[in-house]
Coordinates of C-alpha atoms in Angstrom, one line a residue:
X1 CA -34.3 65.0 -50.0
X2 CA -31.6 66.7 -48.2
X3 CA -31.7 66.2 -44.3
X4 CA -30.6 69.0 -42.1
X5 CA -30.7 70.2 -38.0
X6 CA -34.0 72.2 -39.7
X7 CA -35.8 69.3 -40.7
X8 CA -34.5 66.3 -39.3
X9 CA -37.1 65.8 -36.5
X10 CA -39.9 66.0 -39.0
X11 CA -38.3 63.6 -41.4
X12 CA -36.5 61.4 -38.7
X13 CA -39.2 58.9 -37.7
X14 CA -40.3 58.1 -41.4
X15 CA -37.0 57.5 -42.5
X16 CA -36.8 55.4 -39.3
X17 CA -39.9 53.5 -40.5
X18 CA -38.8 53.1 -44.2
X19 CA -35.6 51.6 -43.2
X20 CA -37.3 49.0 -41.0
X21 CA -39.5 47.8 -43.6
X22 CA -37.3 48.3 -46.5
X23 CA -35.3 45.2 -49.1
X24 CA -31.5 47.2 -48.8
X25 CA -30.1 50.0 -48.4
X26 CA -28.2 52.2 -50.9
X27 CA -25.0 53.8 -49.2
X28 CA -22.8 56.7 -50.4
X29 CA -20.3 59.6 -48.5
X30 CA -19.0 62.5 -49.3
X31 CA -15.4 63.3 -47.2
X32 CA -13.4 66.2 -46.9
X33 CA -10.1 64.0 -47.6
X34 CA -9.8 61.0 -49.1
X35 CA -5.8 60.6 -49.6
X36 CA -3.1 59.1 -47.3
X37 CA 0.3 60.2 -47.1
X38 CA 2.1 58.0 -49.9
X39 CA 0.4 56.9 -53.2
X40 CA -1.7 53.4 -53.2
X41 CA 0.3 50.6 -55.0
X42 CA -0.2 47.3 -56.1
X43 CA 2.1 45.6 -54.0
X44 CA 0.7 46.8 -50.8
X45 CA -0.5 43.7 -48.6
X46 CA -4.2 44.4 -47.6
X47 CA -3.3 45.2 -43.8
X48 CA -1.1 47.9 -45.3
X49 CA -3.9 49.5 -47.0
X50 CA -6.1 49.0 -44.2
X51 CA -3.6 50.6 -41.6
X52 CA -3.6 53.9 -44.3
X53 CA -7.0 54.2 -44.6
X54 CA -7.7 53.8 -40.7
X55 CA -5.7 56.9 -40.2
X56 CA -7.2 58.5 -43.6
X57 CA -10.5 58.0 -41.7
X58 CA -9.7 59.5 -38.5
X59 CA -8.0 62.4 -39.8
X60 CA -10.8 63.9 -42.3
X61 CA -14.5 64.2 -41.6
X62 CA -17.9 62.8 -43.6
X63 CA -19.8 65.7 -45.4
X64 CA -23.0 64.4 -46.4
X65 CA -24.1 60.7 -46.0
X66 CA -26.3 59.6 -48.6
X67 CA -29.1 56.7 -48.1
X68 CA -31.3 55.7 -50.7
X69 CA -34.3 53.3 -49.0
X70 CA -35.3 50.6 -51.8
X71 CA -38.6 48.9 -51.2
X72 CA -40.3 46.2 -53.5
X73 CA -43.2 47.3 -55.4
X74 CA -45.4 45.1 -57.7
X75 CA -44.0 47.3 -60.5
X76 CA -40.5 46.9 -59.7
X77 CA -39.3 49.4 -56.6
X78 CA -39.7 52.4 -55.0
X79 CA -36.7 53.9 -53.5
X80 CA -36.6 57.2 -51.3
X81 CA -33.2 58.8 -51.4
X82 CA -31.6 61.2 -48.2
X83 CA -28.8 63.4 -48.5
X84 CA -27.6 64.1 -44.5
X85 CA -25.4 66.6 -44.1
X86 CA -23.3 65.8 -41.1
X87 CA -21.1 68.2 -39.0
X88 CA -19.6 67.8 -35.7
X89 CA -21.4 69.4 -33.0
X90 CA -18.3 68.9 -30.1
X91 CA -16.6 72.4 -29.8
X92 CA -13.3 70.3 -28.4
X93 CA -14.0 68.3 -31.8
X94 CA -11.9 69.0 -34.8
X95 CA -12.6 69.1 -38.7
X96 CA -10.1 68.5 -41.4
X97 CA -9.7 69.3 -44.9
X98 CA -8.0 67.9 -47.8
X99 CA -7.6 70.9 -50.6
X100 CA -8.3 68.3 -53.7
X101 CA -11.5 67.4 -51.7
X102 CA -12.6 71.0 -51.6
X103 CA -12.0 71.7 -55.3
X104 CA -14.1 68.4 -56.2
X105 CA -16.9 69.0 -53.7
X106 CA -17.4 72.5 -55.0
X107 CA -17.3 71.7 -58.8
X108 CA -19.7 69.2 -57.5
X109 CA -22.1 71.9 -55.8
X110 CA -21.6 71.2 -52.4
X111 CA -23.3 73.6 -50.1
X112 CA -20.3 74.1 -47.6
X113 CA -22.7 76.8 -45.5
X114 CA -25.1 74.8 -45.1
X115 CA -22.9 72.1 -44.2
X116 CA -21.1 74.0 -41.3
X117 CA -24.2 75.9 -39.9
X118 CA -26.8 72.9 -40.5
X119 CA -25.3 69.7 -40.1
X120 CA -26.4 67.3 -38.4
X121 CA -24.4 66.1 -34.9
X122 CA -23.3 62.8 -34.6
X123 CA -21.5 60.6 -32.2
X124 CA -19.6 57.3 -31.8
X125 CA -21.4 54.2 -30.1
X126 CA -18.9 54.5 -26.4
X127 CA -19.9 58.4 -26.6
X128 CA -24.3 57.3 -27.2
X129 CA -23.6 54.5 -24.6
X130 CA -22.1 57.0 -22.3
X131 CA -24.8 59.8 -22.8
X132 CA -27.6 57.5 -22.5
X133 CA -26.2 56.2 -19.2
X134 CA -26.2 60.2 -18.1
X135 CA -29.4 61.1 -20.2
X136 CA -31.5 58.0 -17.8
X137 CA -29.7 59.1 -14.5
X138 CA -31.4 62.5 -15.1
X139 CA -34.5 60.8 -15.5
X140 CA -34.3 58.5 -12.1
X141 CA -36.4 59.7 -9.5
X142 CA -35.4 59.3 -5.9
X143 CA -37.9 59.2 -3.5
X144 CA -38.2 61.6 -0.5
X145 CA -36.3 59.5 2.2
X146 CA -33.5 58.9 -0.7
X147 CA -33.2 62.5 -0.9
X148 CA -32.9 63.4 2.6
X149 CA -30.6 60.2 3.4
X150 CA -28.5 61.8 0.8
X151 CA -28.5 65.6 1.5
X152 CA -27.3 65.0 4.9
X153 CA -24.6 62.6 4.1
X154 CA -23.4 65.7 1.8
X155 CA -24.0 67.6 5.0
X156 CA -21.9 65.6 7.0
X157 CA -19.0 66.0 4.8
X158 CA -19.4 70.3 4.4
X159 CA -16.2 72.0 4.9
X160 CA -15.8 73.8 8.5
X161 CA -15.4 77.0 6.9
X162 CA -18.9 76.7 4.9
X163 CA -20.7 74.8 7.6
X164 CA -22.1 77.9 10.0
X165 CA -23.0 79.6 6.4
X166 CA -24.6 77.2 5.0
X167 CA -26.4 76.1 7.9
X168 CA -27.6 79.9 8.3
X169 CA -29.1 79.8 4.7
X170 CA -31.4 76.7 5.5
X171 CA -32.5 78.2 8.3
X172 CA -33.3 81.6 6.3
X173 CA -35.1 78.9 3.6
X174 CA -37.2 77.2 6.3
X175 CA -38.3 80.9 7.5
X176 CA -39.0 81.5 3.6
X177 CA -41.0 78.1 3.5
X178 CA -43.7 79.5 6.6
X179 CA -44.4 82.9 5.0
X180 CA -46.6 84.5 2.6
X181 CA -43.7 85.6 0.4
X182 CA -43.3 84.4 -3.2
X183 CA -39.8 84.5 -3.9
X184 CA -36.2 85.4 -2.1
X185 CA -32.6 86.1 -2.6
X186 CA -30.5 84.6 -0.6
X187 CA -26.2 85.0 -0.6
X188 CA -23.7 82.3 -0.8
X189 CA -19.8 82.6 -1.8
X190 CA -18.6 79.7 -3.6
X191 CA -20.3 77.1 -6.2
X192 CA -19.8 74.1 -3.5
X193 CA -22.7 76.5 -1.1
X194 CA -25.0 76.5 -4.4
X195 CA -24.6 72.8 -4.7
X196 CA -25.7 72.0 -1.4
X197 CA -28.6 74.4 -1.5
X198 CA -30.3 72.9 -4.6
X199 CA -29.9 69.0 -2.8
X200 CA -31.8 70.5 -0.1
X201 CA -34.1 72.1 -1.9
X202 CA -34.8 69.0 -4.1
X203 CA -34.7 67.1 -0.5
X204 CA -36.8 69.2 1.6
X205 CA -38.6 72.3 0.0
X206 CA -39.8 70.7 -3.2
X207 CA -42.3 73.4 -3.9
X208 CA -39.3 75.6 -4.2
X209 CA -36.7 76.3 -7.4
X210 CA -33.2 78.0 -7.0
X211 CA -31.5 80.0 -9.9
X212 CA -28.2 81.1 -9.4
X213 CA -27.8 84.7 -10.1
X214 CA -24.6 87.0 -10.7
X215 CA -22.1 87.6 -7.5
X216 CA -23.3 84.3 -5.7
X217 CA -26.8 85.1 -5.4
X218 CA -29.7 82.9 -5.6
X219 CA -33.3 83.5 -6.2
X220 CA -35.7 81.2 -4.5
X221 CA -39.5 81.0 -5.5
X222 CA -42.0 79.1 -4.5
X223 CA -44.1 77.4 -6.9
X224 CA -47.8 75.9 -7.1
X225 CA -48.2 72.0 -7.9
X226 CA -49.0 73.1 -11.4
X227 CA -46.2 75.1 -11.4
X228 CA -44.1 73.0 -10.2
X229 CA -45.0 70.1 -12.3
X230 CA -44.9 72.4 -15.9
X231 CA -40.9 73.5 -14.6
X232 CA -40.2 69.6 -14.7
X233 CA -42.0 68.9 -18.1
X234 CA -40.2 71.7 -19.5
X235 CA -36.9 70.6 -17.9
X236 CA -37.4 66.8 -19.1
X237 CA -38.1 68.5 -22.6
X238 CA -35.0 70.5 -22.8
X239 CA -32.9 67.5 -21.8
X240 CA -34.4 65.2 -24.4
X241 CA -34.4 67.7 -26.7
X242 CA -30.7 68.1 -26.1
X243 CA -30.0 64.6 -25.8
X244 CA -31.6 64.1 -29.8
X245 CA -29.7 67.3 -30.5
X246 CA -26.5 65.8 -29.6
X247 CA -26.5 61.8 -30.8
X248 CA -28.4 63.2 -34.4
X249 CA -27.7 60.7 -37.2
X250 CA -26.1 58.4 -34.6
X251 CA -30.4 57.2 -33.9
X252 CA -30.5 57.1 -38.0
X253 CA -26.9 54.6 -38.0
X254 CA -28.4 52.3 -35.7
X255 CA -31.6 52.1 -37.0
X256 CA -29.6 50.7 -39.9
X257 CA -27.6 48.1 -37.9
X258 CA -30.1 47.0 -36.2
X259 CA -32.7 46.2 -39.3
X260 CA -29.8 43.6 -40.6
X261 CA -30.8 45.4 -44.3
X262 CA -28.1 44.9 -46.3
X263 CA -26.2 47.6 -47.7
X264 CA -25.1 48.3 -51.0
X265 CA -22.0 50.8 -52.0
X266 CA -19.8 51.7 -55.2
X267 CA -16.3 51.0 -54.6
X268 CA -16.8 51.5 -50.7
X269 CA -14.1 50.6 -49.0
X270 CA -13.5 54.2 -47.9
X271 CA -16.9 54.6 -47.1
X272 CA -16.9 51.5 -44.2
X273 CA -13.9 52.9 -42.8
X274 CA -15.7 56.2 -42.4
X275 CA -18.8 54.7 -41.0
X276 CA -17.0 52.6 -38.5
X277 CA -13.9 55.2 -37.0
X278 CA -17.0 58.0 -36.2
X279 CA -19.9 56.1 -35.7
X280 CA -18.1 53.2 -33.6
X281 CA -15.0 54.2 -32.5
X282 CA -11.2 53.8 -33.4
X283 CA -10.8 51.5 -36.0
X284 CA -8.5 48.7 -34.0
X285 CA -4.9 48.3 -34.9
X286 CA -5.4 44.8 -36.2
X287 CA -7.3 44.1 -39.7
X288 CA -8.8 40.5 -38.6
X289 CA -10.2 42.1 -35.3
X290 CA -11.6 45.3 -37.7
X291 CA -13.0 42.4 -40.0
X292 CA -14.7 40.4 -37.9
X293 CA -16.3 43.1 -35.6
X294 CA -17.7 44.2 -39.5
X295 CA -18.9 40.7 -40.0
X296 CA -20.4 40.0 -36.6
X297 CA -22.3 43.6 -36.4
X298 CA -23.2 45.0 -39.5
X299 CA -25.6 44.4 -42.2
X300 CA -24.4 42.7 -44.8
X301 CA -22.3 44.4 -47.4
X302 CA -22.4 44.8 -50.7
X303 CA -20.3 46.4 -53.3
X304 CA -21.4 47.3 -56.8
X305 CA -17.6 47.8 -58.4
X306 CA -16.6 44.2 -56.7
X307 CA -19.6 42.7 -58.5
X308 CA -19.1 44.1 -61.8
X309 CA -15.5 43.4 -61.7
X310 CA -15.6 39.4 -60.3
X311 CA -19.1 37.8 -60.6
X312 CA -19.0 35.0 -62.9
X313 CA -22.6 35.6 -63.8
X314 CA -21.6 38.8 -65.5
X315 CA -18.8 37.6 -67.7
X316 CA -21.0 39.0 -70.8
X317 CA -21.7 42.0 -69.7
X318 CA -18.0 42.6 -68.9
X319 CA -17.4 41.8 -72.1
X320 CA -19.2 44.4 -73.5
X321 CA -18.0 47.4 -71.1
X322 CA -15.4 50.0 -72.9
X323 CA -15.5 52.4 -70.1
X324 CA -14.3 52.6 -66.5
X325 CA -16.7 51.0 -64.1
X326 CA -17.6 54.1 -62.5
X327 CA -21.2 55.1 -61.2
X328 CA -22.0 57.3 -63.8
X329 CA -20.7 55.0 -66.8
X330 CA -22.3 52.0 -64.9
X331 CA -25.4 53.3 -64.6
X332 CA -25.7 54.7 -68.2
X333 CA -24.2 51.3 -69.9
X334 CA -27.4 49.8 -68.0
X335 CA -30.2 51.8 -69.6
X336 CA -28.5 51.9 -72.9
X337 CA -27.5 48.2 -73.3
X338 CA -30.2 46.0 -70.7
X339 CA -33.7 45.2 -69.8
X340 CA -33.4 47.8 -66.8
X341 CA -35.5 47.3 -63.8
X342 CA -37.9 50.4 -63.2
X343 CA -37.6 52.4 -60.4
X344 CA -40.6 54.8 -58.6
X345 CA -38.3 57.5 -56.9
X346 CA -39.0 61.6 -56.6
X347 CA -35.4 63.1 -56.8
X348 CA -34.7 66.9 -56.0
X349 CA -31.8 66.9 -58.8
X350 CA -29.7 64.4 -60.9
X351 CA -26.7 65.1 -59.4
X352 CA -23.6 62.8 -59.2
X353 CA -21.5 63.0 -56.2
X354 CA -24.4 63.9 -54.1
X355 CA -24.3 61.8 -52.0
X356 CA -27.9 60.9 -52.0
X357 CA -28.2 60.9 -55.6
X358 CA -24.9 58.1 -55.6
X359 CA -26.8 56.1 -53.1
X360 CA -30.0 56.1 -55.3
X361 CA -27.8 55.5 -58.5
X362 CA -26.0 52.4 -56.5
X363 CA -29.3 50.7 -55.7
X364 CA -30.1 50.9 -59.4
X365 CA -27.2 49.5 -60.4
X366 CA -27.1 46.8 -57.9
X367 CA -30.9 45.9 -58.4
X368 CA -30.0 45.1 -62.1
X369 CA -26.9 43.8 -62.3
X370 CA -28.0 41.2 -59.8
X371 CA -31.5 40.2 -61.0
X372 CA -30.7 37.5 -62.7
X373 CA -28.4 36.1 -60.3
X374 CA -29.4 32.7 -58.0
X375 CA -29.5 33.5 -53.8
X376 CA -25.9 31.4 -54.3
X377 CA -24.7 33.6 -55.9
X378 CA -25.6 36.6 -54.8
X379 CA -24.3 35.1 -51.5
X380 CA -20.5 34.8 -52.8
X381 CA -20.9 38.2 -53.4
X382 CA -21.6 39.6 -49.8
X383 CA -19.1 41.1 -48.0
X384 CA -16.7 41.4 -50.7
X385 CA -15.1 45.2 -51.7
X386 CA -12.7 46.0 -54.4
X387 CA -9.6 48.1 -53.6
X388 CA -8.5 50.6 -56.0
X389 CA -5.2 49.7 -57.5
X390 CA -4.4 46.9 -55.8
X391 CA -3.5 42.9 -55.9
X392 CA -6.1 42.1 -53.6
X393 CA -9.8 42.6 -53.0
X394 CA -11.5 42.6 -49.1
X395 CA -12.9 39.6 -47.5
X396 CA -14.8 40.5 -44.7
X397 CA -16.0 37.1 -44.3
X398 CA -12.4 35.7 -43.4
X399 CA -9.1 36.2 -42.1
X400 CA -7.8 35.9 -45.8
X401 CA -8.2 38.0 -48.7
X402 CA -8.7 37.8 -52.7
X403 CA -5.5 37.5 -53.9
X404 CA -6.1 38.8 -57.7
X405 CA -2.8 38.2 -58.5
X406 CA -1.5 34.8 -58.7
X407 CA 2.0 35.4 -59.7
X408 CA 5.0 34.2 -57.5
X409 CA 6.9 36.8 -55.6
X410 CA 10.1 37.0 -53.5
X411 CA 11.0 40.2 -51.6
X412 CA 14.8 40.9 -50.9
X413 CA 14.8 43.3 -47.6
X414 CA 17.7 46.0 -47.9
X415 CA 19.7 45.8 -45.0
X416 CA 18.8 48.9 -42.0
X417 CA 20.3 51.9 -42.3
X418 CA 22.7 53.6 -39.8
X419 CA 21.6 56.2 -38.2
X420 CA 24.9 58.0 -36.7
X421 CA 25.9 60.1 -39.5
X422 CA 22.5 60.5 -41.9
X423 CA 23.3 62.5 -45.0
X424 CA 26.5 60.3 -45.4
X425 CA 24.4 56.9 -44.8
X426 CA 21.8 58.3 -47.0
X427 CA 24.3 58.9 -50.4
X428 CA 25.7 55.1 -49.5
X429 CA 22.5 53.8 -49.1
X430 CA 20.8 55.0 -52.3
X431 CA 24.0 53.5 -54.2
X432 CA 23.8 50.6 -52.2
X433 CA 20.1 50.1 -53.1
X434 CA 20.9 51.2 -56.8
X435 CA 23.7 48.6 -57.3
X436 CA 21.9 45.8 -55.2
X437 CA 18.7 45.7 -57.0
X438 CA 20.7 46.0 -60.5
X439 CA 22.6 43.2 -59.1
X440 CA 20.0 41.0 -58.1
X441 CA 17.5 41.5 -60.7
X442 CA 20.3 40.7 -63.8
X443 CA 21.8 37.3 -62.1
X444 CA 18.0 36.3 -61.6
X445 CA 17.0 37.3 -64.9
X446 CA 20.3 34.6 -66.1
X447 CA 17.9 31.6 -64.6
X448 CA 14.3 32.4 -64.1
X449 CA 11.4 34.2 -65.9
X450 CA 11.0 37.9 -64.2
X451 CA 7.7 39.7 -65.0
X452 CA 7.9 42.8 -62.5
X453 CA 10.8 43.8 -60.3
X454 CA 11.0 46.8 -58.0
X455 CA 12.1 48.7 -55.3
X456 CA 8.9 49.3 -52.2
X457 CA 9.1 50.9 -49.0
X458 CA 12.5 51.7 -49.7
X459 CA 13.6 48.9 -48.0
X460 CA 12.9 46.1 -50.0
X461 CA 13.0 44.5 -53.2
X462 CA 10.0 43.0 -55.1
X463 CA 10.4 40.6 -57.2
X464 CA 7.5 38.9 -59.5
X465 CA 7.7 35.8 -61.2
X466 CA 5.7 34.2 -64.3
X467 CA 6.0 30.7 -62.3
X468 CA 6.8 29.3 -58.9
X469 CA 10.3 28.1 -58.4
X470 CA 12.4 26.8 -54.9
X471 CA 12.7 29.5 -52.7
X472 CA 16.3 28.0 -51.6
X473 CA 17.6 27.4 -54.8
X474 CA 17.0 31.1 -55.5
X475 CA 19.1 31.6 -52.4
X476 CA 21.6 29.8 -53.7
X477 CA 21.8 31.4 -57.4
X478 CA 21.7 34.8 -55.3
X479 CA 24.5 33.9 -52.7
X480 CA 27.0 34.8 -55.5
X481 CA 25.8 38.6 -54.9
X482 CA 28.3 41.2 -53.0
X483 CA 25.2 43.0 -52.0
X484 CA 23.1 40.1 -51.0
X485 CA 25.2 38.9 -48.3
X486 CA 23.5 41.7 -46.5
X487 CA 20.2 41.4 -47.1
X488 CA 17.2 38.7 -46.5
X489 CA 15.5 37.0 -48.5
X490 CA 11.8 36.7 -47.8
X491 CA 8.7 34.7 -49.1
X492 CA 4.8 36.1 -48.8
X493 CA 4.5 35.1 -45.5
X494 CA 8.0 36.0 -44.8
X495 CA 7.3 39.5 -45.6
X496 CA 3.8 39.9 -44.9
X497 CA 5.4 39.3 -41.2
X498 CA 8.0 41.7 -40.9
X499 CA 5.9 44.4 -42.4
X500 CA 3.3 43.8 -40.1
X501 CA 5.6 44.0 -36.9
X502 CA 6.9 47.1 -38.4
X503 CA 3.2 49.2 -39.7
X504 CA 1.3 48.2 -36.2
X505 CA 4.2 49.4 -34.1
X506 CA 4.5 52.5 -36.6
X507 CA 0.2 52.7 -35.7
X508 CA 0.6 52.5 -31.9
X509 CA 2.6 55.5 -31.7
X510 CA -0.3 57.5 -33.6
X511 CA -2.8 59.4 -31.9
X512 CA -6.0 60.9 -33.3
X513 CA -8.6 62.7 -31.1
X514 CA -10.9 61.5 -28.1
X515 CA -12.7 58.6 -30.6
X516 CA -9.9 56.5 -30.2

């Protein structure tokens, strides 16, 4: 079902209810960018990849948010699927767009009208904290003497020059108060006079509304006790209304933290970054605190690709897989080639990369690739998510990550380059890089068994090897290099320390929009 500003009221409060009584949750987005500014390698420590998607995530928006609701069933499950389109509903709010992400959303029949003039408004938990703190002010009732104590402290502090006017208009309202008349215009020049008459209306006349007219003017009316009492319901109305209006599928996100229902995604790393930097707040600078505030929070996480890729339960089945381990060819290997687990679900249209559709299609996979498996070991999969084209897979459990590599490696950092005279610095530093890495590679090449060697960043050497050896005798063989003499030579940590003094100072000095 597709969820819009047209029907979200009416569908709100059963999805509400599903997801509190539901076995996990299926999760799935469609963004309007997806790519950082430099290609994703494999060398790239996992804070690295985390400080590039942080930005990715602040910089593009979340189309559609798909959740697919899976409940047991003594036949198997029933699963209800949304498709929420989400758009922001802040004019001083931005929206950006990635031109690949275009193309693949509309070959993928994305409904971009209906996304920009019916999607649903959402908000970040500091922006619901601070409208609910506003939204129950409204709703505090001061008593009488309250009201009086505080209209004339206000009138103690009235300007000399609006004093004599302002003091004329109550009198002109307390004249209003003892007649027969029904309603009155009174004059005032400036917004501060209009503030002060509505506290001493709401202090003194409350049978009476004010409405601030064109040129200054006011209308006064006097109203009945029914009257009076169906203006207040229908104010209290507009300003819930316009409180759901504006916090939208924020109520629907925590519904979904708070039911501790674990959910499931397809390769979702993106997909948690997107949740958390615009329905939290600015993903923090450091991975472990980003990590952590995931682990202590949230649901727990699952991730489909992670699970066919590294549970040991599914060795076999790997085995058998000659595609890629996308949704789609997931999905199909299951029905074709297992036992599948059946699944009551109504679905508007089989559409991949609809986001609800994805979400329904993850649950499936997830409920049957993990049927079999022990609580154990469904455990060690929790909170585990692959990364595309990368050494390492996520832990959000711990500081450390999955190293999926376990090869030895060395990096060489080039020395800095001098920035007085550019164009000149830059021809000697590309031949000093050239014929430094050609240098270092061949003499270590003479001694020890390479199986990768390149340049990263620009600024360093990487060098893999097929078996640990003694970092200092390395130093030594190397110390015979010209080149080296002005370089360092780093381990893993090493490294893994300079580059993360270098990426979190490079992330301080960015600045996104009013999330952060």
């Amino acid at each position: 079902m597709f969820i819009d500003l047209d029907n979200f009221e009416q569908h709100k409060q059963t999805i509400m209810d599903q997801i509190k009584h539901c076995d996990f949750l299926g999760f799935d987005l469609e963004l309007t960018g997806i790519k950082g500014d430099y290609q994703d390698t494999f060398e790239e420590l996992p804070f690295e990849r985390y400080l590039k998607a942080r930005k990715v995530s602040m910089k593009y928006n979340i189309i559609q948010f798909g959740l697919s609701i899976f409940i047991k069933s003594q036949k198997g499950y029933q699963a209800y699927p949304y498709t929420f389109y989400l758009f922001p509903q802040d004019l001083d709010d931005f929206v950006g767009l990635q031109v690949g992400a275009i193309f693949f959303n509309s070959e993928h029949g994305m409904d971009w009208n209906r996304w920009i003039n019916k999607g649903l408004g959402y908000i970040n938990r500091a922006q619901y904290q601070k409208l609910q703190e506003d939204y129950n002010k409204d709703f505090q009732q001061l008593d009488q003497e309250e009201l009086k104590t505080q209209f004339e402290k206000i009138l103690d502090d009235v300007k000399a020059a609006d004093k004599k006017t302002i003091q004329d208009l109550i009198d002109k309202l307390e004249k209003f108060n003892k007649s027969d008349d029904k309603q009155t215009t009174i004059e005032t020049t400036n917004g501060y006079q209009r503030k002060v008459i509505y506290t001493y209306l709401e202090a003194y006349q409350k049978n009476m509304i004010g409405e601030s007219l064109l040129k200054g003017e006011m209308k006064i009316t006097k109203l009945t006790n029914a009257e009076k009492q169906a203006k207040d319901d229908e104010r209290q109305k507009f300003k819930a209304d316009r409180f759901q209006t504006k916090t939208g599928f924020y109520q629907i996100w925590e519904c979904i933290l708070n039911s501790k229902k674990y959910l499931v995604g397809h390769n979702c790393f993106a997909d948690v970054m997107f949740c958390y930097s615009h329905f939290v707040q600015c993903p923090p600078i450091s991975w472990e605190e980003f990590k952590e505030d995931i682990a202590r929070n949230w649901p727990p996480i699952y991730d489909t690709k992670y699970i066919i890729q590294s549970a040991q339960p599914l060795e076999k089945i790997r085995g058998k897989l000659e595609t890629s381990t996308s949704i789609e060819n997931l999905a199909e290997f299951i029905k074709s080639n297992m036992n599948y687990i059946q699944i009551d679900v109504e679905l508007e249209q089989n559409l991949y990369h609809t986001a609800g559709f994805d979400a329904y299609m993850t649950g499936f996979i997830f409920i049957n690739l993990t049927k079999d498996f022990t609580q154990q070991e469904l455990q060690n999969q929790k909170n585990k998510l692959n990364q595309f084209k990368s050494n390492y897979s996520i832990n959000l459990n711990s500081a450390e990550d999955i190293k999926l590599n376990q090869k030895y490696v060395i990096y060489i950092k080039l020395p800095e380059e001098d920035r007085r005279n550019l164009q000149i610095q830059k021809n000697q530093r590309q031949q000093f890089q050239k014929s430094a890495f050609d240098n270092i590679v061949n003499t270590l090449k003479q001694q020890y068994d390479l199986s990768a060697s390149r340049t990263i960043h620009y600024k360093y050497i990487y060098i893999e090897f097929n078996q640990e050896y003694n970092l200092k005798q390395i130093q030594n063989k190397l110390s015979k290099v010209p080149e080296f003499q002005e370089c360092q030579l780093f381990n893993e940590q090493q490294y893994e320390k300079d580059r993360r003094e270098f990426k979190e100072k490079e992330a301080k000095l960015e600045r996104f929009d009013k999330r952060q």
